[in-house]
Each structure stands twice: as C-alpha cells, then as structure tokens.
C-alpha cells in the first residue's frame, strides 16, 4: 500500500506562485509514475503533468507548459509541483496520484489540496 499526502495549496493572486508537495510513503517503487491531476468546480478531473520516479522524465499538458514544473526528491520521497504565473483558470483541487509504469490506471491517490487564484 502507498500513501500520498498533498500540501501547499492556498489562495494566491493571478500572476503569483505556489509550490505543491506530495509526500509518498509505504511500499514505494522506482517503477512508479507520479502525476498531478486537478479538478475545477463543475468540471471533470484532468491530467496536468507526470514524472517517472526512476529517471525523472516529465510530461505536461499544453495549458501549463512553461508555467508549471514537476520534480521529485528521492531522498525525501516527495514530488513537487512548482506553479508560476498562475491564472484564475488554474483554480482547482489538485491531486497527486501514482501508478506503475505502463499501467493505464492510477492505483493510488492523495486527498487533494485546494488552489484558488484570484483575478
């Protein structure tokens, strides 16, 4: 079993920055892909970015490219999401998730952290 705990959400003005953290514990594996998803009010949850635990390769959706950066700290077993130049449309609950490399489904989810960007 793997536990994911997000933190770092909050209220920020448009153009500001936040850094989210996802603490990973339990039976972790270097074969995991760690991802961030978000869900805005009244909308479906959407994928934002991922990083492979083993080699740190990353992928971003177009709407956050150049503004968000995902990283991981193997020593601290933590995944980060640095969010810069935030926009009101980034307002959502942000979730950390983990799956095995090559798997279609995510096996583990965090409880989410609220990010609110005011205009």
Coordinates of C-alpha atoms in Angstrom, one line a residue, residues 28-118:
X28 CA 7.1 2.7 -2.9
X29 CA 8.7 1.6 -6.1
X30 CA 11.2 3.0 -8.6
X31 CA 8.8 1.8 -11.3
X32 CA 6.1 4.4 -10.4
X33 CA 4.9 7.3 -12.5
X34 CA 3.9 10.2 -10.3
X35 CA 1.3 12.6 -11.6
X36 CA -0.7 15.7 -10.7
X37 CA -4.3 16.0 -11.7
X38 CA -6.8 18.8 -11.0
X39 CA -10.5 19.2 -10.8
X40 CA -12.2 22.6 -11.1
X41 CA -15.7 23.2 -9.8
X42 CA -18.3 21.6 -12.1
X43 CA -15.6 20.1 -14.3
X44 CA -14.1 16.6 -14.7
X45 CA -10.8 15.8 -13.3
X46 CA -8.0 16.5 -15.7
X47 CA -4.4 15.3 -16.0
X48 CA -1.8 18.1 -15.6
X49 CA 1.7 16.5 -15.5
X50 CA 3.7 13.5 -14.7
X51 CA 7.3 12.4 -13.8
X52 CA 8.8 9.0 -13.8
X53 CA 10.3 8.1 -10.5
X54 CA 13.3 6.2 -12.0
X55 CA 14.8 8.7 -14.4
X56 CA 12.8 11.9 -13.9
X57 CA 11.4 12.3 -17.4
X58 CA 8.4 14.6 -17.5
X59 CA 5.3 15.5 -19.5
X60 CA 3.0 18.5 -19.3
X61 CA -0.4 19.4 -20.8
X62 CA -0.2 22.4 -23.1
X63 CA -2.1 24.7 -20.8
X64 CA 0.6 24.5 -18.1
X65 CA 3.8 24.2 -20.2
X66 CA 6.3 26.9 -19.4
X67 CA 4.5 27.8 -16.1
X68 CA 4.4 24.5 -14.1
X69 CA 7.4 22.3 -13.2
X70 CA 7.2 18.9 -11.7
X71 CA 10.1 17.4 -9.8
X72 CA 10.9 14.7 -7.3
X73 CA 13.2 14.2 -4.4
X74 CA 14.1 10.6 -4.0
X75 CA 15.7 11.1 -0.5
X76 CA 12.6 12.9 0.8
X77 CA 10.2 10.7 -1.2
X78 CA 8.4 13.8 -2.2
X79 CA 7.0 15.0 -5.5
X80 CA 6.7 18.8 -6.1
X81 CA 4.7 20.9 -8.4
X82 CA 6.0 24.4 -8.8
X83 CA 3.3 26.6 -10.3
X84 CA 4.3 30.1 -11.6
X85 CA 2.3 32.8 -13.5
X86 CA -0.9 31.4 -12.1
X87 CA -4.2 32.2 -13.8
X88 CA -7.7 32.2 -12.4
X89 CA -8.4 29.2 -14.6
X90 CA -5.8 27.2 -12.6
X91 CA -8.2 27.3 -9.7
X92 CA -9.0 23.6 -8.7
X93 CA -8.4 20.9 -6.3
X94 CA -5.0 19.4 -7.1
X95 CA -4.5 15.7 -6.6
X96 CA -1.3 13.6 -6.5
X97 CA -1.5 10.1 -8.0
X98 CA 0.8 7.1 -8.6
X99 CA 0.7 4.2 -11.0
X100 CA 3.2 1.6 -12.2
X101 CA 5.0 2.4 -15.4
X102 CA 3.0 1.1 -18.3
X103 CA -0.2 0.8 -16.3
X104 CA -3.3 2.6 -17.6
X105 CA -4.9 3.1 -14.3
X106 CA -3.7 5.0 -11.3
X107 CA -3.5 2.9 -8.2
X108 CA -3.1 5.5 -5.5
X109 CA -4.5 9.0 -4.9
X110 CA -4.0 11.7 -2.4
X111 CA -6.8 13.6 -0.7
X112 CA -6.2 16.7 -2.7
X113 CA -5.3 20.3 -1.9
X114 CA -7.2 23.4 -2.9
X115 CA -5.6 26.1 -5.1
X116 CA -7.5 29.3 -5.6
X117 CA -6.2 32.0 -8.0
X118 CA -8.0 35.4 -7.7

